[in-house]
GROMACS .gro file of C-alpha atoms in nm:
model
  121
    1GLN     CA    1  13.808  14.223   2.368
    2VAL     CA    2  13.462  14.092   2.280
    3GLN     CA    3  13.355  14.030   1.920
    4VAL     CA    4  12.990  14.011   1.820
    5VAL     CA    5  12.907  13.872   1.476
    6GLU     CA    6  12.560  13.849   1.319
    7SER     CA    7  12.452  13.629   1.029
    8GLY     CA    8  12.136  13.525   0.849
    9GLY     CA    9  12.004  13.842   0.689
   10GLY     CA   10  11.883  13.864   0.334
   11LEU     CA   11  11.596  13.934   0.098
   12VAL     CA   12  11.259  13.772   0.169
   13GLN     CA   13  10.907  13.818   0.036
   14PRO     CA   14  10.629  13.955   0.257
   15GLY     CA   15  10.491  13.678   0.474
   16GLY     CA   16  10.818  13.490   0.465
   17SER     CA   17  11.060  13.394   0.741
   18LEU     CA   18  11.424  13.448   0.831
   19ARG     CA   19  11.644  13.336   1.118
   20LEU     CA   20  11.921  13.559   1.245
   21SER     CA   21  12.210  13.433   1.455
   22CYS     CA   22  12.461  13.622   1.667
   23ALA     CA   23  12.768  13.484   1.840
   24ALA     CA   24  12.983  13.656   2.099
   25SER     CA   25  13.345  13.551   2.126
   26GLY     CA   26  13.677  13.667   2.263
   27SER     CA   27  13.798  13.733   2.614
   28PHE     CA   28  13.530  13.789   2.879
   29PHE     CA   29  13.405  13.662   3.212
   30ARG     CA   30  13.034  13.641   3.133
   31ILE     CA   31  12.769  13.744   2.880
   32TYR     CA   32  12.460  13.889   3.043
   33ASP     CA   33  12.169  14.035   2.843
   34MET     CA   34  12.165  13.988   2.466
   35GLY     CA   35  11.935  14.156   2.221
   36TRP     CA   36  11.844  14.248   1.869
   37TYR     CA   37  11.796  14.604   1.751
   38ARG     CA   38  11.714  14.742   1.410
   39GLN     CA   39  11.761  15.066   1.225
   40ALA     CA   40  11.568  15.160   0.913
   41PRO     CA   41  11.685  15.443   0.684
   42GLY     CA   42  11.613  15.780   0.840
   43LYS     CA   43  11.503  15.629   1.169
   44GLN     CA   44  11.661  15.575   1.507
   45ARG     CA   45  11.786  15.238   1.620
   46GLU     CA   46  11.516  15.056   1.816
   47LEU     CA   47  11.494  14.748   2.033
   48VAL     CA   48  11.337  14.448   1.858
   49ALA     CA   49  11.379  14.181   2.125
   50GLY     CA   50  11.595  14.117   2.427
   51ILE     CA   51  11.673  13.815   2.641
   52SER     CA   52  11.839  13.789   2.980
   53ARG     CA   53  12.083  13.520   3.082
   54ASP     CA   54  11.805  13.331   3.260
   55GLY     CA   55  11.581  13.344   2.953
   56SER     CA   56  11.345  13.631   3.032
   57THR     CA   57  11.236  13.797   2.710
   58ASP     CA   58  11.110  14.136   2.598
   59TYR     CA   59  10.967  14.230   2.258
   60ALA     CA   60  10.876  14.547   2.076
   61ASP     CA   61  10.500  14.571   2.024
   62ALA     CA   62  10.550  14.572   1.646
   63VAL     CA   63  10.699  14.221   1.646
   64LYS     CA   64  10.509  14.046   1.926
   65GLY     CA   65  10.359  13.720   1.804
   66ARG     CA   66  10.580  13.716   1.491
   67PHE     CA   67  10.938  13.715   1.622
   68THR     CA   68  11.095  13.483   1.877
   69ILE     CA   69  11.427  13.537   2.052
   70ALA     CA   70  11.625  13.251   2.204
   71ARG     CA   71  11.979  13.196   2.329
   72ASP     CA   72  12.231  12.923   2.394
   73ASN     CA   73  12.446  13.025   2.690
   74ALA     CA   74  12.696  12.746   2.628
   75LYS     CA   75  12.765  12.890   2.282
   76ASN     CA   76  12.721  13.259   2.377
   77THR     CA   77  12.477  13.279   2.089
   78VAL     CA   78  12.140  13.448   2.044
   79TYR     CA   79  11.888  13.381   1.770
   80LEU     CA   80  11.596  13.574   1.626
   81GLU     CA   81  11.330  13.377   1.444
   82MET     CA   82  11.127  13.615   1.228
   83ASN     CA   83  10.797  13.500   1.079
   84SER     CA   84  10.520  13.675   0.887
   85LEU     CA   85  10.766  13.939   0.777
   86LYS     CA   86  10.635  14.273   0.657
   87PRO     CA   87  10.796  14.541   0.438
   88GLU     CA   88  10.818  14.763   0.747
   89ASP     CA   89  11.053  14.507   0.904
   90THR     CA   90  11.314  14.610   0.648
   91ALA     CA   91  11.618  14.741   0.834
   92VAL     CA   92  11.973  14.669   0.938
   93TYR     CA   93  11.953  14.435   1.235
   94TYR     CA   94  12.217  14.469   1.505
   95CYS     CA   95  12.303  14.232   1.785
   96LYS     CA   96  12.410  14.356   2.126
   97ALA     CA   97  12.580  14.155   2.397
   98VAL     CA   98  12.630  14.289   2.749
   99ALA     CA   99  12.946  14.145   2.898
  100SER     CA  100  13.194  14.185   3.177
  101ARG     CA  101  13.560  14.131   3.091
  102TYR     CA  102  13.664  14.008   3.436
  103ILE     CA  103  13.504  13.897   3.762
  104GLY     CA  104  13.373  14.198   3.954
  105THR     CA  105  13.411  14.445   3.668
  106SER     CA  106  13.136  14.655   3.518
  107GLN     CA  107  12.922  14.544   3.227
  108THR     CA  108  12.978  14.688   2.881
  109ASP     CA  109  12.767  14.686   2.565
  110TYR     CA  110  12.924  14.522   2.260
  111TRP     CA  111  12.766  14.558   1.916
  112GLY     CA  112  12.787  14.362   1.597
  113GLN     CA  113  12.834  14.518   1.254
  114GLY     CA  114  12.473  14.458   1.151
  115THR     CA  115  12.300  14.242   0.893
  116GLN     CA  116  12.056  14.370   0.632
  117VAL     CA  117  11.702  14.234   0.625
  118THR     CA  118  11.492  14.336   0.326
  119VAL     CA  119  11.126  14.239   0.294
  120SER     CA  120  11.003  14.302  -0.055
  121SER     CA  121  10.817  14.135  -0.339
   0.00000   0.00000   0.00000
């Protein structure tokens, strides 16, 4: 099985910064894409930022220029640096890791339990 655990959420004032971390562990052959999603109350879960194994990145328009995603393949960890935070960034942030359990098997999405980010004065 693959476990995905996020950390780093919390309460921050508008304009502040937070850094989220997510580590994948357990039994698997390889971690492929990793990404951060968020879900605000009453809204659907949306992609915030994604990163491929070779480092290619993708960002939602709402966070471009403010958030930066990075990963450490040796540690199976992905990070999200969030700057210039706005109240509309308030949401539960979820990490997703795409992994294959064994060589030649299909890839599966694994999700973390989520971490709350609240931007408020």
